[in-house]
Amino acid sequence: MSVDVTLKDGSVQSFDRPPFGLEIADNIGKSLAKKAVAIRVNGDLVDLTRPIERDAIVEIVTRDTREGLDLLRHDAAHVLAEAAKELFPETQVTIGPSVENGFYYDFARDAPFTPEELERMEERMREIVNRDEQIVREVWGRQEAIEYFRGIGEEYKTRIIEDLPRDEVITIYRQGDFVDLCRGPHLPSTGRLGKAFKLTKLAGAYWRGDSSNEMLQRVYGTAWSGEKELKAYLRQLEEAEKRDHRRLGKHLDLFHFQEEAPGSVFWHPKGWTAIQTLIRYMRAKVLESGYEEVNTPDMMDRSLWEASGHWEAFGENMFTSDTDKDRTLAMKPMNCPGAVQIFNNRLRSYRELPLRLAEFGKVHRFEPSGALLGLMRVRSFIQDDGHTFCTESQITGESKRFCQLVREVYRDLGFDDIHIKFADRPPKRVGDDSIWDTAEKALEEAAIATGLDYTLNPGEGAFYGPKLEFVLRDAIGRDWQCGTLQVDLNLPHRLGAYYIAEDSDKHTPVLLHRAVLGSFERFLGILLEHHAGALPFWLAPVQVMIATIVSDADDYALELAESLRLHGVRLDVDLRNEKISYKVREHSEMKVPVMLILGRSEAEERTVTVRRFGTKKQENLAFDDTVETLARAAGEAPRSAFRTNTP
RNA sequence: GCCCAUAUAGCUCAGUCGGUAGAGCACUCCCUUGGUAAGGGAGAGGCCAUUGGUUCGAGUCCAGUUAUGGGCACCA
């Protein structure tokens, strides 16, 4: 019996018996064999140690590919499980997949692991790698597997097997004395894992991801194809930590949190300036896009929330007040019911549609304590909210208009890498399928019209309608979901909204909920991390710092400051008795976009030395030119503004 | 909400075996007027998150609470 395998380059290797992936790799080259982690046989990933029984098209998968790395990480999880079982035999294993940047394994045991035990497990993992144990695949009978795992007290593994489909082939991987249920494939031996891994953290995690189940002990680790990659990853973590908006918020004196108001921000003057600048910008953009701005009450009677359905669905996350003994008032977690009241306040004609109401409303949500995270997840925040009342046939046009707005805003704010997620009908929903058809088609058409990438999230829509979600990628490659467009086929009806159509009858409008930035608080957090704290000129709380070299220049500095201030430039003056290098250092650390440096010669010649953030270059300008340039920059739209922080 | 960790000066952090709290930066004052990332000196600043317990004695050990962080669950 002979087997021919065809390689990626079209060449063929012939064997007179079923070959192993390892042999094929070896025939191609030693270095490839060294990097190989699996082989792709007619499209399926297969162990390097498994014979290839018949002719096939094959491709060696190496550790430096996406798939190879996943496999490597999965192996790391197995080695971790082996280490845990050796050290703590009473611990039960459950599941251990590869994840982005690494892997984890969930264990069941009475007491959580301690940080010391984490270290011991990592040491043991290195021993297991050094032992270079063969990893052997075996096919077992279903009953045999259940009895085996039950016999050794592995209840979770037993349950996993019991829940597998009847016809599933049960495969077992054996490495040393450790035997685990696994689909595979795996490396030929533990030695191939290499040294580029590290256990990183301990966490609790619910069995099967369900909070009503017991909590397991999760051990996270990271693993890479080589030590260079591991180091690069650890460096990247450090970089992300430096950009952490919580650190920057403190350092740049933007905001703080304190115990008395968990999840709510104390905005300092500089932080609030940035927020207000963002709001001003968004206000101009939405007015330009055909919205009118409204404002609705922060607290409204419980009955309204019952009518809207919020009380039942989200009541547990709403703050309430019983100051008035006779009624319960609730803080708004969303602005939409208020917007509907404005729509309902008088009879509406179809001629008014689409009616676009924008609201920069502050909402309060009682988020679970464990969910709070700096500015990213808070209990009260300002939304750049908007509600459009329209007819079914207007959904497409309105959606396109909104997608256009989102694109412009994101581009203005410096985000060019954007994609859209389209969430269509969930199994449980309200409304006829025909109107879902219309709504989904409208959103999809609008998404396509943007020319941006979009992906389908099947069944992820809200019960009241499908939605688009706008995701942007920041400077260090992280994705943030910010904008959203949701069609609501439910709320207008629930709150009795209607308009008089051409046929003189009452019709229920469709409501579009939409936000571009989402929450101003969170978006500023994203901007801070994106820019590593160095906000662009138009957004910087302090745009210009005037620093003197000698006190003889003080009067001149104050004159320049006054002139710039009159032209709308946000600035500070540093007349302190300090050396100029000291001042430069300090204001550079505060990431002020422009420093104007004044010494004796500037004062005498009525010039200004300009130093922009991120560069050491100095520029000497006349007094009037400086004022004019900076005044123009301060008045300009964000995108075209004085780009000072991109050297 | 659940699991784990953490909480010391405005900030970043040290504090051994339980014996009355320390550094650097920032701040105030003095000297220095110096040309592009830290000039020098002096001073002030702490109910060691909070409540209780153990102890002759607690920043330190134990328990509760709160907040924060990392995860899980949640995210209208």
XYZ file of C-alpha atoms (C1' of nucleotides) in Angstrom:
723
model
C 0.000 0.000 0.000
C 1.469 3.329 -0.990
C 0.538 6.815 0.077
C 1.234 9.976 -1.915
C 1.086 13.303 -0.175
C 0.934 16.507 -2.149
C 2.593 19.521 -0.594
C 1.583 23.125 -0.800
C 4.104 23.809 -3.568
C 2.638 20.983 -5.662
C 5.488 18.538 -5.079
C 4.615 14.990 -4.098
C 6.185 12.689 -1.534
C 5.532 8.961 -1.927
C 5.579 6.430 0.899
C 5.159 2.694 0.851
C 3.243 2.856 4.163
C 1.158 5.516 5.911
C 3.606 8.305 6.802
C 3.589 10.573 9.850
C 3.439 14.333 9.577
C 6.753 14.503 11.370
C 8.439 12.449 8.657
C 6.988 14.604 5.918
C 8.227 17.752 7.634
C 11.602 16.140 8.184
C 11.887 15.296 4.495
C 11.266 18.907 3.614
C 13.800 20.296 6.021
C 15.150 20.073 9.537
C 14.259 23.602 10.479
C 10.683 23.144 9.313
C 10.425 19.908 11.286
C 11.615 21.790 14.343
C 8.979 24.472 13.985
C 6.189 22.058 13.037
C 3.323 21.615 15.473
C 0.714 19.827 13.339
C -0.110 18.908 9.793
C -3.094 19.921 7.749
C -4.454 16.886 5.882
C -7.107 17.685 3.301
C -8.030 20.713 5.344
C -8.108 19.094 8.781
C -5.514 19.672 11.455
C -3.920 16.390 12.481
C -1.256 15.305 14.955
C 2.244 14.998 13.550
C 2.398 11.523 15.069
C -0.758 10.207 13.461
C -0.327 8.086 10.334
C -1.792 9.470 7.148
C -3.689 6.520 5.745
C -4.383 7.608 2.188
C -3.298 10.075 -0.475
C -3.804 13.634 0.653
C -2.989 17.247 0.157
C -0.985 18.285 3.182
C 0.563 21.340 4.691
C 2.879 21.528 7.664
C 1.568 23.914 10.321
C 4.318 25.707 12.205
C 4.361 27.280 15.638
C 4.647 30.794 14.275
C 1.295 30.725 12.464
C -1.997 31.709 14.026
C -3.227 28.117 14.094
C 0.083 26.736 15.211
C 0.189 29.167 18.067
C -3.336 28.225 19.111
C -2.305 24.615 19.191
C 0.800 25.441 21.177
C -1.290 27.328 23.711
C -3.736 24.493 23.954
C -0.804 22.237 24.729
C 0.357 24.656 27.361
C -3.061 24.295 28.982
C -2.627 20.525 29.043
C 0.817 20.796 30.562
C -0.667 23.123 33.172
C -3.363 20.573 33.941
C -0.758 17.838 34.256
C 1.273 20.020 36.601
C -1.793 20.789 38.699
C -2.749 17.122 38.961
C 0.762 16.148 39.978
C 0.979 18.782 42.651
C -2.618 18.663 43.831
C -4.110 15.253 43.022
C -7.426 16.134 44.657
C -7.965 18.892 42.090
C -10.330 18.040 39.251
C -9.695 19.171 35.703
C -12.440 20.655 33.560
C -11.616 22.556 30.393
C -8.567 24.412 29.131
C -8.681 26.179 25.785
C -6.335 28.583 24.064
C -7.414 32.199 24.111
C -6.093 35.434 22.684
C -2.458 35.773 23.790
C -2.493 32.590 25.811
C -4.553 29.948 27.479
C -6.333 29.057 30.672
C -7.426 25.984 32.529
C -10.403 25.729 34.863
C -9.978 23.494 37.884
C -12.473 22.357 40.472
C -11.173 22.205 44.043
C -12.286 23.225 47.500
C -9.786 25.988 48.153
C -8.631 28.525 45.575
C -5.023 28.415 44.422
C -2.643 30.762 46.184
C -0.100 32.912 44.350
C 2.629 30.608 45.715
C 0.857 27.606 44.240
C 0.732 29.420 40.924
C 4.525 29.692 41.002
C 4.888 26.047 41.905
C 2.642 25.055 39.009
C 4.737 27.075 36.589
C 7.907 25.433 37.872
C 6.333 22.033 37.494
C 5.252 22.886 33.960
C 8.880 23.604 33.099
C 9.843 20.226 34.543
C 7.222 18.523 32.412
C 8.559 20.283 29.339
C 12.062 19.129 30.242
C 10.823 15.556 30.656
C 9.718 15.761 27.029
C 6.901 13.289 27.527
C 5.395 11.671 24.449
C 1.863 12.874 23.769
C -0.170 9.956 22.534
C -3.618 10.006 20.968
C -6.016 7.162 21.709
C -9.557 6.516 20.574
C -11.781 5.214 23.356
C -15.292 3.892 23.557
C -17.788 6.290 25.049
C -18.692 4.024 27.963
C -15.070 3.135 28.558
C -14.205 6.833 28.805
C -17.093 7.631 31.139
C -16.178 4.779 33.431
C -12.511 5.681 33.410
C -13.015 9.326 34.328
C -15.696 8.499 36.864
C -13.335 5.926 38.311
C -10.546 8.431 38.880
C -12.981 10.937 40.386
C -13.086 13.361 37.473
C -16.763 14.267 37.660
C -16.516 17.229 35.312
C -14.803 15.278 32.555
C -17.447 12.587 32.973
C -20.200 15.148 32.525
C -18.490 16.615 29.470
C -18.328 13.187 27.817
C -21.923 12.433 28.722
C -22.969 15.639 27.021
C -21.071 14.925 23.806
C -23.198 13.921 20.810
C -23.739 10.152 20.562
C -21.725 9.768 17.365
C -18.753 11.838 18.510
C -15.454 9.967 18.398
C -13.972 10.110 21.876
C -10.267 10.807 21.786
C -7.915 10.762 24.705
C -4.470 12.272 24.906
C -1.945 10.729 27.217
C 1.205 12.491 28.332
C 3.181 10.794 31.081
C 0.673 9.678 33.675
C -1.792 12.379 32.712
C -4.764 11.404 30.627
C -7.187 13.971 29.295
C -10.224 13.990 27.114
C -9.449 16.149 24.122
C -10.283 16.566 20.494
C -6.678 17.509 19.699
C -4.527 17.794 17.792
C -1.498 18.092 20.007
C 2.253 18.365 19.788
C 4.251 15.132 19.522
C 5.765 15.687 22.957
C 5.741 18.165 25.838
C 9.274 19.303 25.046
C 8.032 21.050 21.943
C 6.122 23.552 24.005
C 9.422 25.310 24.651
C 10.137 27.904 27.291
C 8.136 30.876 26.074
C 5.242 30.627 28.479
C 4.289 32.050 31.824
C 1.392 31.674 34.221
C -0.101 35.096 34.665
C -3.135 35.194 36.894
C -5.654 33.424 39.055
C -9.347 34.029 38.731
C -12.688 32.542 39.529
C -14.905 31.424 36.672
C -18.295 29.781 36.647
C -18.670 26.203 35.443
C -19.999 26.450 31.906
C -20.023 30.243 32.159
C -23.269 30.256 34.101
C -23.394 32.350 37.272
C -25.895 29.963 38.844
C -23.273 27.208 38.696
C -20.425 26.659 41.114
C -17.245 28.659 40.721
C -14.127 27.009 39.403
C -10.547 28.148 39.808
C -9.142 29.472 36.577
C -5.423 29.754 35.939
C -4.414 32.025 33.071
C -1.151 31.834 31.211
C 0.454 33.276 28.152
C 2.435 31.282 25.606
C 4.319 32.230 22.457
C 6.247 30.622 19.665
C 9.523 31.925 21.038
C 11.026 33.923 23.861
C 11.364 36.984 21.678
C 7.614 36.971 21.085
C 6.918 36.436 24.776
C 9.097 39.411 25.659
C 7.395 41.558 23.038
C 4.041 40.651 24.527
C 5.149 41.530 28.041
C 6.480 44.838 26.738
C 3.156 45.510 25.090
C 1.409 44.918 28.403
C 3.695 47.493 29.980
C 2.905 49.926 27.199
C -0.815 49.425 27.746
C -0.316 50.025 31.455
C 1.458 53.298 30.752
C -1.505 54.354 28.653
C -4.045 53.338 31.263
C -6.536 56.193 31.432
C -6.846 55.797 35.196
C -3.150 56.461 35.613
C -3.247 59.312 33.098
C -6.348 60.818 34.664
C -4.479 61.125 37.940
C -1.216 62.238 36.403
C -2.812 64.869 34.163
C -5.203 65.997 36.916
C -8.329 65.241 34.882
C -10.608 63.403 37.316
C -10.775 61.171 40.319
C -13.002 58.616 41.969
C -13.638 58.158 45.642
C -15.251 55.684 47.921
C -18.385 57.720 48.594
C -19.416 57.644 44.946
C -18.398 54.307 43.456
C -18.638 54.386 39.690
C -19.199 58.140 39.465
C -16.594 60.619 38.330
C -15.304 63.732 40.077
C -14.292 65.790 37.076
C -11.438 68.229 37.706
C -11.255 71.460 35.696
C -9.002 69.994 33.020
C -10.986 66.806 32.577
C -14.260 68.666 32.435
C -12.818 71.009 29.833
C -12.055 68.007 27.636
C -15.539 66.556 28.172
C -17.187 69.896 27.396
C -15.051 70.287 24.290
C -16.183 66.878 23.105
C -19.806 67.739 23.848
C -19.501 71.021 21.958
C -18.070 69.184 19.022
C -20.804 66.523 19.027
C -23.496 69.149 19.444
C -22.300 70.933 16.319
C -22.119 67.656 14.405
C -25.626 66.474 15.255
C -27.210 69.860 14.608
C -25.485 69.804 11.236
C -26.931 66.338 10.674
C -30.496 67.516 11.162
C -31.134 66.916 14.829
C -32.774 69.226 17.326
C -31.471 69.078 20.870
C -33.784 68.339 23.785
C -33.399 67.605 27.455
C -35.632 65.389 29.578
C -36.013 64.882 33.355
C -33.470 62.872 35.298
C -36.144 61.383 37.529
C -39.550 60.225 36.461
C -42.356 58.307 38.065
C -42.173 54.563 38.283
C -45.365 54.267 36.249
C -43.620 55.607 33.173
C -40.866 53.005 33.530
C -43.477 50.327 33.964
C -45.162 51.484 30.793
C -41.898 51.512 28.869
C -41.033 48.036 30.114
C -37.788 49.149 31.782
C -39.115 48.553 35.265
C -39.680 44.912 34.624
C -36.632 44.203 32.501
C -34.021 46.436 34.152
C -35.595 47.582 37.392
C -32.818 46.007 39.435
C -30.317 48.272 37.743
C -32.239 51.475 38.330
C -31.666 53.920 41.169
C -34.895 54.988 42.836
C -35.967 57.650 45.271
C -38.726 57.508 47.850
C -38.258 61.040 49.146
C -41.829 61.663 48.143
C -43.614 59.123 50.340
C -46.497 58.677 47.971
C -44.653 57.699 44.846
C -41.442 56.140 43.616
C -39.287 58.147 41.294
C -36.540 56.479 39.279
C -33.338 57.955 37.873
C -33.283 57.494 34.140
C -31.028 54.678 32.926
C -31.854 55.694 29.352
C -33.154 58.788 27.678
C -35.621 57.176 25.296
C -38.827 57.210 27.359
C -38.306 60.918 27.927
C -37.811 61.532 24.233
C -41.055 59.706 23.506
C -42.872 62.045 25.935
C -41.744 64.988 23.857
C -42.966 63.266 20.716
C -46.278 62.490 22.408
C -46.817 65.942 23.828
C -48.814 67.042 20.829
C -50.392 65.519 17.794
C -47.756 64.646 15.209
C -48.098 64.645 11.447
C -46.233 62.399 9.022
C -44.923 65.661 7.606
C -42.745 66.049 10.703
C -41.020 62.714 10.179
C -38.265 61.869 10.441
C -38.091 63.759 13.714
C -34.562 63.674 15.075
C -34.099 64.505 18.736
C -30.620 64.612 20.214
C -30.037 64.603 23.947
C -26.836 64.880 25.936
C -28.537 63.356 28.909
C -26.877 62.019 32.011
C -28.076 58.547 32.817
C -27.651 56.488 35.972
C -27.364 52.727 36.011
C -26.771 50.602 39.041
C -24.056 48.483 37.492
C -22.896 45.378 39.381
C -19.994 46.338 41.637
C -17.653 43.927 39.891
C -18.317 45.534 36.518
C -17.002 49.010 37.372
C -13.825 49.931 35.551
C -12.396 53.451 35.599
C -14.154 55.638 33.055
C -14.896 52.609 30.921
C -17.753 51.315 33.017
C -19.398 53.772 35.395
C -22.719 54.165 37.137
C -23.530 57.600 35.780
C -22.518 59.058 32.476
C -23.482 61.443 29.726
C -24.622 59.889 26.487
C -24.499 61.449 23.067
C -27.951 60.051 22.669
C -30.405 60.539 19.866
C -33.860 59.306 18.961
C -35.330 59.440 15.509
C -39.025 58.925 14.984
C -39.706 57.824 11.454
C -41.801 55.642 9.190
C -40.792 52.162 8.148
C -39.848 53.382 4.721
C -37.547 56.016 6.210
C -35.422 53.524 8.173
C -32.969 53.015 5.334
C -32.370 56.684 4.675
C -32.031 57.483 8.361
C -29.643 54.609 8.904
C -27.467 55.752 6.042
C -27.461 59.278 7.365
C -26.393 58.030 10.752
C -23.636 55.784 9.401
C -22.326 58.797 7.539
C -22.277 60.802 10.762
C -20.423 58.051 12.597
C -17.768 57.855 9.923
C -17.189 61.589 9.941
C -16.965 61.809 13.685
C -14.595 58.870 14.054
C -12.376 60.246 11.334
C -12.385 63.682 12.951
C -11.381 62.107 16.217
C -8.505 60.224 14.643
C -9.922 56.724 14.223
C -9.650 55.357 10.713
C -9.832 51.663 11.466
C -13.539 51.034 11.950
C -15.798 48.084 11.464
C -19.473 47.397 11.902
C -21.212 44.531 13.594
C -24.714 43.774 12.409
C -26.900 41.974 14.920
C -30.039 40.478 13.485
C -33.209 38.971 14.974
C -32.930 36.919 18.145
C -35.174 33.911 18.740
C -37.235 35.797 21.326
C -38.557 39.015 19.875
C -41.541 41.289 19.401
C -43.032 42.430 16.108
C -43.990 40.767 12.853
C -41.338 39.112 10.744
C -42.261 41.377 7.861
C -41.180 44.475 9.756
C -38.032 42.691 10.954
C -37.309 41.993 7.305
C -37.640 45.684 6.529
C -35.554 46.794 9.487
C -32.753 44.299 8.904
C -32.611 45.104 5.231
C -32.394 48.820 6.013
C -29.533 48.369 8.455
C -27.631 46.054 6.190
C -28.017 48.402 3.265
C -26.800 51.305 5.380
C -23.841 49.256 6.592
C -22.889 48.322 3.048
C -23.205 51.929 1.924
C -20.510 52.982 4.390
C -17.994 50.850 2.537
C -16.691 49.679 5.908
C -16.148 46.051 6.822
C -19.117 44.564 8.514
C -19.711 41.240 10.156
C -22.946 39.516 11.038
C -23.720 38.673 14.665
C -26.553 36.265 14.089
C -29.331 36.340 16.659
C -27.617 39.046 18.729
C -30.168 41.793 18.132
C -32.317 43.186 20.932
C -35.750 41.691 21.448
C -37.240 44.925 20.090
C -35.179 45.229 16.922
C -31.934 44.648 15.032
C -28.886 46.848 15.538
C -25.612 48.024 14.110
C -22.637 48.414 16.389
C -19.650 50.523 15.443
C -16.278 49.301 16.593
C -13.085 51.296 16.350
C -9.500 50.154 16.731
C -7.093 52.259 18.772
C -3.404 53.031 18.327
C -2.286 49.819 20.003
C -4.745 47.591 18.223
C -7.519 47.242 20.764
C -11.149 47.257 19.654
C -13.762 49.416 21.326
C -17.442 49.253 20.605
C -18.782 52.772 20.758
C -21.514 53.744 18.333
C -24.782 51.947 18.032
C -27.896 52.172 15.917
C -30.895 50.233 17.119
C -34.215 49.917 15.437
C -36.997 49.816 18.009
C -40.256 48.251 16.928
C -41.603 48.105 20.445
C -41.233 51.204 22.605
C -43.306 53.696 20.565
C -46.194 51.275 20.692
C -45.782 50.626 24.415
C -45.733 54.328 25.183
C -48.627 55.074 22.867
C -46.724 57.122 20.304
C -48.468 57.749 17.022
C -48.646 60.188 14.166
C -51.319 61.040 11.638
C -50.371 59.658 8.252
C -51.464 60.690 4.779
C -54.452 58.403 5.100
C -55.629 60.456 8.140
C -55.180 57.395 10.349
C -53.044 56.964 13.422
C -49.802 55.086 12.779
C -47.084 54.012 15.184
C -43.675 55.427 14.289
C -40.484 53.409 14.275
C -37.949 54.628 16.824
C -34.236 54.617 16.118
C -31.961 54.784 19.161
C -28.484 55.867 18.282
C -25.247 57.043 19.809
C -21.995 57.880 18.103
C -19.567 57.981 21.009
C -21.768 56.126 23.475
C -20.650 57.671 26.727
C -18.547 60.825 26.836
C -16.794 59.559 29.931
C -15.828 56.272 28.354
C -14.936 57.885 25.055
C -12.540 60.279 26.716
C -10.999 57.246 28.396
C -10.528 55.647 24.986
C -9.060 58.862 23.557
C -6.631 59.133 26.461
C -5.397 55.598 25.895
C -5.317 56.049 22.125
C -3.193 59.202 22.384
C -1.267 57.992 25.447
C -2.535 61.094 27.217
C -1.338 63.572 24.603
C -4.721 64.827 23.455
C -4.803 66.670 20.130
C -4.613 70.430 20.223
C -8.325 71.099 19.812
C -9.188 68.785 22.711
C -6.306 69.457 25.075
C -7.487 71.137 28.295
C -4.394 73.310 28.295
C -3.459 73.932 24.694
C -0.597 76.327 25.252
C 1.855 76.848 28.095
C 3.766 80.092 28.177
C 7.016 79.614 30.088
C 9.499 82.336 30.860
C 13.242 81.978 31.121
C 13.914 85.119 33.122
C 11.565 87.273 35.157
C 12.333 90.206 32.887
C 10.051 88.491 30.364
C 7.064 88.291 32.754
C 5.227 91.342 31.466
C 5.731 90.259 27.899
C 4.425 86.756 28.791
C 1.306 88.208 30.374
C 0.692 90.366 27.332
C 0.982 87.337 25.044
C -1.297 85.319 27.325
C -3.949 88.005 27.308
C -3.863 88.243 23.547
C -4.163 84.471 23.083
C -6.926 84.241 25.652
C -8.938 86.853 23.774
C -8.604 84.648 20.707
C -10.072 81.636 22.469
C -6.872 79.726 23.196
C -6.822 77.732 26.444
C -3.534 78.416 28.152
C -1.519 78.745 31.311
C 1.453 80.888 32.161
C 4.466 79.605 34.073
C 6.368 82.514 35.613
C 7.923 80.446 38.374
C 11.471 80.970 39.456
C 12.705 77.754 37.835
C 15.140 76.904 35.099
C 13.693 76.567 31.613
C 14.707 72.909 31.342
C 12.752 72.230 34.491
C 9.671 73.899 33.047
C 10.074 72.117 29.725
C 10.271 68.787 31.478
C 7.251 69.419 33.615
C 4.966 70.663 30.858
C 6.161 67.879 28.565
C 5.123 65.410 31.235
C 1.756 67.095 31.360
C 1.622 66.615 27.584
C 0.756 70.217 26.784
C 0.644 70.459 22.967
C 2.414 73.802 22.584
C 4.980 75.547 24.760
C 5.826 79.155 24.117
C 9.189 80.041 25.561
C 10.058 83.608 26.333
C 13.409 84.947 27.367
C 15.065 88.294 27.244
C 15.672 88.235 23.518
C 12.042 87.351 22.701
C 10.815 90.171 24.898
C 13.181 92.618 23.246
C 12.437 91.530 19.690
C 8.736 90.765 20.260
C 9.106 87.178 19.072
C 8.107 83.831 20.519
C 10.007 80.536 20.590
C 7.588 77.686 19.913
C 8.142 74.134 21.026
C 5.544 71.534 20.179
C 4.904 68.369 22.159
C 6.813 65.382 20.881
C 9.608 67.297 19.241
C 12.707 69.126 20.373
C 12.620 71.446 17.411
C 12.363 75.136 18.158
C 10.724 77.667 15.960
C 10.931 81.398 16.305
C 7.848 83.376 15.281
C 6.771 86.986 15.518
C 4.270 87.835 18.272
C 1.412 88.486 15.838
C 2.099 85.372 13.781
C 2.035 83.226 16.900
C -1.287 84.645 18.006
C -2.750 84.250 14.568
C -1.575 80.666 14.084
C -2.729 79.487 17.489
C -6.006 81.384 17.320
C -6.786 79.731 14.008
C -5.897 76.312 15.377
C -8.123 76.810 18.407
C -11.056 77.750 16.227
C -10.717 74.986 13.688
C -12.506 71.672 13.355
C -10.689 68.776 14.996
C -9.499 66.939 11.925
C -7.761 69.850 10.294
C -6.633 71.376 13.553
C -3.065 72.228 14.375
C -1.577 68.732 14.527
C 0.941 69.179 17.235
C 1.211 65.773 18.745
C 2.108 63.778 15.670
C 5.777 64.556 15.162
C -23.207 39.808 42.361
C -19.063 35.635 42.537
C -13.481 34.179 43.091
C -8.595 36.105 44.175
C -5.412 40.157 45.378
C -4.601 45.038 47.211
C -5.423 49.600 50.537
C 0.857 53.524 54.375
C 2.004 61.554 52.925
C -0.970 64.991 47.074
C 1.810 61.053 43.690
C 5.065 56.532 43.301
C 6.479 53.259 46.848
C 9.648 51.079 51.340
C 8.451 49.542 56.279
C 12.394 42.901 58.788
C 10.556 38.863 63.977
C 4.361 42.785 66.600
C 7.783 47.602 70.145
C 5.077 54.756 68.962
C 6.211 55.666 60.638
C 10.361 56.366 56.080
C 12.277 57.763 50.867
C 11.923 60.236 46.136
C 8.870 63.569 43.574
C 5.082 67.361 44.352
C 4.002 71.477 48.125
C 5.789 76.149 51.341
C 9.940 79.401 52.385
C 15.092 81.021 51.366
C 19.261 81.298 47.834
C 19.747 81.088 42.593
C 17.449 84.924 36.731
C 19.476 80.150 34.755
C 18.073 79.389 26.751
C 14.771 73.790 25.969
C 13.225 66.971 29.929
C 14.867 67.580 37.276
C 20.020 74.097 40.264
C 20.865 74.197 45.836
C 19.147 74.535 51.013
C 15.426 74.445 54.814
C 10.388 73.305 56.260
C 5.646 71.431 56.508
C 2.855 67.120 55.479
C 0.293 60.470 57.922
C -6.321 58.303 62.938
C -1.134 53.434 58.160
C -9.173 52.637 54.149
C -12.752 51.466 58.068
C -15.003 48.602 62.322
C -14.053 44.990 65.722
C -10.774 41.116 67.840
C -5.987 38.841 69.705
C -1.901 41.109 72.607
C 1.310 44.524 77.940
C 1.717 46.636 72.975
C -0.957 46.191 66.056
C 0.813 49.810 59.945
C 2.385 44.624 60.836
C -1.619 38.927 63.174
C -7.225 37.459 62.750
C -12.440 38.625 61.277
C -16.213 41.899 59.197
C -17.154 46.230 56.032
C -15.992 49.628 52.013
C -13.324 50.795 47.774
C -9.879 49.619 44.012
C -7.444 46.027 40.672
C -7.389 41.133 37.779
C -10.906 37.608 36.122
C -16.128 35.390 35.865
C -21.212 36.734 35.361
C -23.734 41.276 33.739
C -23.639 45.385 30.089
C -31.082 47.869 28.517
